[in-house]
Coordinates of C-alpha atoms in Angstrom, one line a residue:
I10 CA 36.4 -66.8 -42.6
L11 CA 39.4 -65.9 -41.1
P12 CA 41.8 -65.0 -44.2
A13 CA 38.6 -63.0 -45.6
I14 CA 38.8 -61.2 -42.1
Y15 CA 42.5 -60.6 -42.2
F16 CA 43.0 -59.8 -46.1
K17 CA 39.9 -57.2 -45.7
G18 CA 40.2 -53.4 -46.0
R19 CA 43.6 -52.0 -44.1
W20 CA 45.0 -55.0 -43.2
R21 CA 45.8 -56.2 -46.5
P22 CA 48.9 -53.3 -47.0
L23 CA 49.9 -54.2 -43.5
L24 CA 50.3 -58.0 -44.0
L25 CA 51.8 -57.6 -47.5
C26 CA 54.4 -55.4 -45.8
A27 CA 55.0 -58.2 -43.3
V28 CA 55.4 -60.6 -45.9
L29 CA 57.7 -58.6 -47.9
A30 CA 59.9 -57.8 -44.9
A31 CA 60.0 -61.4 -43.8
V32 CA 60.8 -63.0 -47.5
P33 CA 64.8 -61.7 -47.5
F34 CA 65.7 -63.6 -44.3
V35 CA 64.3 -67.0 -45.6
P36 CA 67.5 -67.6 -47.7
W37 CA 69.9 -66.0 -44.8
T38 CA 68.3 -68.4 -42.7
A39 CA 68.6 -71.3 -44.6
R40 CA 72.2 -70.6 -44.9
N41 CA 73.1 -70.3 -41.5
G42 CA 71.5 -73.4 -41.0
H43 CA 73.1 -75.3 -43.7
V44 CA 76.7 -73.7 -42.8
F45 CA 76.6 -73.7 -39.1
G46 CA 73.9 -75.7 -38.0
V47 CA 71.9 -73.0 -36.1
I48 CA 68.3 -71.2 -36.9
Q49 CA 69.6 -67.8 -36.8
P50 CA 67.7 -65.4 -39.0
L51 CA 69.4 -62.2 -37.6
A52 CA 72.8 -61.5 -36.4
P53 CA 73.4 -61.6 -32.9
K54 CA 73.9 -58.4 -30.9
Q55 CA 77.2 -59.2 -30.1
A56 CA 78.2 -60.2 -33.7
T57 CA 79.6 -63.4 -32.5
D58 CA 79.9 -66.4 -34.6
P59 CA 77.9 -69.6 -33.5
G60 CA 79.9 -71.0 -30.4
E61 CA 81.5 -67.7 -29.8
A62 CA 81.6 -66.5 -26.4
A63 CA 80.7 -62.8 -25.9
P64 CA 81.6 -60.3 -23.4
L65 CA 78.4 -60.5 -21.3
G66 CA 80.1 -59.1 -18.0
F67 CA 81.8 -56.2 -19.4
E68 CA 78.8 -55.2 -21.4
R69 CA 76.6 -55.0 -18.5
W70 CA 79.4 -53.0 -16.7
F71 CA 79.7 -50.9 -19.6
R72 CA 76.0 -49.9 -19.8
T73 CA 76.2 -48.5 -16.2
W74 CA 77.9 -45.8 -17.5
G75 CA 78.5 -45.6 -21.3
V76 CA 76.6 -42.7 -22.8
D77 CA 78.4 -41.3 -25.6
F78 CA 80.4 -42.2 -28.7
S79 CA 83.8 -41.5 -26.9
A80 CA 82.9 -44.2 -24.3
S81 CA 82.5 -46.7 -27.3
E82 CA 86.0 -45.6 -29.0
D83 CA 87.9 -45.7 -25.6
A84 CA 86.6 -48.7 -23.9
Y85 CA 83.8 -50.7 -25.9
W86 CA 85.4 -51.6 -28.8
N87 CA 88.9 -52.3 -27.3
Y88 CA 87.8 -55.1 -24.9
P89 CA 89.1 -58.0 -24.9
D90 CA 91.7 -57.6 -27.2
D91 CA 93.4 -54.0 -26.4
P92 CA 94.0 -52.2 -23.5
I93 CA 91.7 -49.8 -21.8
N94 CA 93.0 -46.8 -20.1
V95 CA 90.9 -46.1 -16.8
D96 CA 92.0 -42.1 -17.2
D97 CA 90.1 -42.3 -20.5
L98 CA 87.0 -43.0 -18.8
P99 CA 84.4 -40.2 -17.4
A100 CA 83.6 -39.6 -13.7
R101 CA 80.5 -41.6 -13.9
A102 CA 82.2 -44.8 -14.5
F103 CA 83.0 -45.0 -10.7
D104 CA 80.8 -44.5 -7.7
S105 CA 83.6 -44.1 -5.2
P106 CA 87.6 -44.0 -5.3
A107 CA 87.4 -47.7 -4.2
E108 CA 85.4 -48.8 -7.0
R109 CA 87.7 -46.9 -9.7
A110 CA 90.7 -48.5 -8.3
E111 CA 88.9 -51.9 -8.2
T112 CA 87.9 -50.8 -11.8
K113 CA 91.6 -49.9 -12.6
A114 CA 92.9 -53.2 -11.2
L115 CA 90.5 -55.1 -13.8
L116 CA 90.9 -53.4 -16.8
E117 CA 94.7 -53.6 -16.5
R118 CA 94.6 -57.3 -16.1
A119 CA 92.2 -57.9 -19.1
G120 CA 94.5 -55.5 -21.3
F121 CA 97.6 -57.6 -19.9
L122 CA 95.7 -60.9 -21.0
G123 CA 94.1 -59.6 -24.4
K124 CA 91.6 -62.3 -24.4
L125 CA 87.9 -63.0 -22.9
D126 CA 88.5 -64.5 -19.5
P127 CA 85.8 -66.2 -17.5
A128 CA 87.2 -65.0 -14.1
I129 CA 87.4 -61.4 -15.6
E130 CA 84.0 -61.6 -17.0
A131 CA 82.6 -62.9 -13.6
H132 CA 84.1 -59.9 -11.7
F133 CA 82.6 -57.4 -14.1
E134 CA 79.4 -58.9 -13.6
Q135 CA 79.8 -58.5 -9.8
L136 CA 80.7 -55.2 -10.4
A137 CA 77.8 -54.0 -12.6
E138 CA 75.4 -55.8 -10.3
R139 CA 76.7 -53.7 -7.3
R140 CA 76.4 -50.5 -9.3
I141 CA 72.8 -51.3 -10.8
H142 CA 71.5 -52.4 -7.2
A143 CA 72.8 -48.9 -5.9
H144 CA 71.2 -46.7 -8.7
P145 CA 68.6 -49.0 -10.7
V146 CA 67.0 -45.5 -11.8
R147 CA 70.2 -44.6 -13.8
Y148 CA 70.6 -47.8 -15.1
Y149 CA 67.1 -48.7 -16.4
A150 CA 66.0 -45.3 -17.3
A151 CA 68.5 -42.4 -17.2
L152 CA 71.4 -43.9 -19.3
P153 CA 69.2 -45.5 -22.1
A154 CA 67.5 -42.4 -22.3
A155 CA 70.6 -40.6 -22.3
R156 CA 72.1 -43.1 -25.2
L157 CA 69.2 -42.3 -27.4
A158 CA 69.6 -38.6 -27.0
N159 CA 73.3 -38.8 -27.7
M160 CA 72.4 -40.7 -31.2
L161 CA 69.7 -38.1 -31.8
L162 CA 71.8 -34.9 -31.1
H163 CA 75.5 -35.6 -31.0
P164 CA 77.6 -33.9 -33.9
R165 CA 77.9 -36.3 -36.6
T166 CA 81.7 -36.0 -36.8
E167 CA 82.7 -39.7 -36.3
M168 CA 83.5 -39.8 -39.8
L169 CA 85.1 -36.2 -40.3
N170 CA 88.6 -35.1 -39.3
S171 CA 87.5 -34.2 -36.0
P172 CA 88.8 -34.9 -32.8
E173 CA 86.9 -37.6 -30.4
R174 CA 86.2 -35.1 -27.5
W175 CA 85.0 -32.3 -29.4
W176 CA 83.8 -30.4 -26.6
Q177 CA 87.1 -29.4 -25.4
Y178 CA 87.4 -26.1 -26.6
R179 CA 90.7 -25.4 -24.9
L180 CA 92.8 -27.9 -27.1
H181 CA 90.8 -27.2 -30.6
P182 CA 88.5 -24.1 -30.3
A183 CA 87.7 -24.3 -34.1
K184 CA 86.6 -27.7 -34.5
T185 CA 84.7 -27.4 -31.2
I186 CA 82.7 -24.1 -32.9
F187 CA 82.3 -26.5 -36.0
A188 CA 81.0 -29.4 -34.0
L189 CA 78.8 -27.5 -32.0
L190 CA 77.1 -25.6 -35.3
Y191 CA 77.0 -29.1 -36.9
A192 CA 75.0 -30.4 -34.0
L193 CA 72.6 -27.0 -34.4
W194 CA 72.2 -28.1 -38.0
S195 CA 71.0 -31.8 -37.0
F196 CA 68.6 -30.3 -34.4
A197 CA 67.2 -28.0 -36.8
Y198 CA 66.3 -30.8 -39.2
M199 CA 64.3 -32.4 -36.2
A200 CA 62.9 -29.3 -34.9
M201 CA 61.3 -28.6 -38.4
A202 CA 60.2 -32.2 -38.7
V203 CA 58.4 -32.0 -35.6
A204 CA 56.6 -28.5 -36.5
G205 CA 55.8 -29.7 -39.9
W206 CA 54.5 -33.1 -38.6
P207 CA 50.9 -31.8 -38.0
R208 CA 50.4 -30.3 -41.2
M209 CA 51.6 -33.7 -42.9
Q210 CA 49.0 -35.4 -40.5
R211 CA 46.1 -33.4 -41.5
A212 CA 46.9 -34.0 -45.4
A213 CA 48.0 -37.7 -45.2
R214 CA 47.2 -39.2 -41.8
T215 CA 47.8 -42.9 -42.6
L216 CA 51.3 -42.1 -43.9
A217 CA 52.2 -39.4 -41.7
W218 CA 51.3 -42.0 -38.4
S219 CA 53.1 -44.7 -40.2
M220 CA 56.3 -42.6 -40.7
A221 CA 56.1 -41.3 -37.1
G222 CA 55.4 -45.0 -35.9
Y223 CA 58.8 -46.2 -37.5
V224 CA 60.5 -43.5 -35.5
V225 CA 59.2 -44.5 -32.2
L226 CA 60.1 -48.0 -32.9
R227 CA 63.4 -47.6 -33.7
C228 CA 63.8 -45.4 -30.8
L229 CA 62.6 -48.0 -28.9
L230 CA 65.1 -50.5 -30.4
L231 CA 67.9 -48.1 -29.9
L232 CA 67.2 -47.9 -26.1
T233 CA 68.2 -51.4 -25.9
L234 CA 72.0 -50.8 -27.7
D235 CA 74.8 -50.6 -25.3
N236 CA 77.2 -48.4 -27.7
T237 CA 76.0 -45.1 -29.1
E238 CA 76.4 -44.4 -32.7
Q239 CA 75.1 -41.6 -34.6
R240 CA 74.9 -43.8 -37.9
Y241 CA 71.7 -45.6 -36.3
T242 CA 69.6 -42.6 -36.6
L243 CA 70.7 -41.6 -40.0
E244 CA 67.4 -43.1 -41.1
F245 CA 65.2 -40.7 -39.4
F246 CA 66.5 -38.0 -41.6
P247 CA 64.5 -38.8 -44.8
I248 CA 61.3 -38.8 -42.7
A249 CA 62.6 -35.4 -40.9
I250 CA 62.8 -34.0 -44.3
V251 CA 59.5 -35.0 -45.6
F252 CA 57.8 -33.6 -42.5
A253 CA 59.9 -30.5 -42.6
S254 CA 58.9 -29.9 -46.1
A255 CA 55.4 -29.4 -45.0
L256 CA 56.3 -26.2 -43.6
F257 CA 57.4 -24.9 -47.0
S258 CA 54.7 -25.8 -49.0
E259 CA 52.9 -23.4 -51.1
K260 CA 50.3 -25.7 -52.3
D261 CA 47.5 -27.8 -50.4
L262 CA 49.4 -31.0 -48.9
A263 CA 46.4 -33.1 -49.8
D264 CA 46.3 -32.4 -53.2
E265 CA 49.9 -33.2 -53.6
L266 CA 49.5 -36.4 -51.7

């Protein structure tokens, strides 16, 4: 009885998609079990090998202030192998002059060692705990939302000949203007997608809601990331183009779809 219920009507394509999505992970999981002796269908968040220590204390501290792509380049990707210059960090990385001095000393010590150290990790964890306790809303709500907004709206210049701090108009006015126009271009795609979604929804309700649901689920996933990279939202653009195209269709979308 239960199989008949689950495979009836609209559940059939849903289950089929779930099975097809899970099948590619079977050989990968088997390979990890055979080679590493662990059941690991997905790569870990820190991209570490089995048994390798992860910089959890540093990453938690980073989440108390990291928002944009420059933070990843200046700090996130450098630790623990390369030095981090405290002067490259934004003001939001410190809540007081004393905390700035403490962070500077900690980063200098980590840069001198050039490797993961449990004592330094514990210090980063303590620093993060204090900052989270002082500003819980900032840590749990404001900063994740800011990271998501940055990934969606940041000019996609990370692979172009563009300065890391593209917004510093005084240093490179032409490239700042280019980056702003590039950001407006991406924003235009998203604005047209939002405007076209109601028409798409009326023409193909299930398809429109499924595509919108994917965007929502991926946004929820991106809220958990530490480092903001624009490439994580590239998957949204095919959907945005489909939704935006509904604005420019002269025919009845229901007939086309």
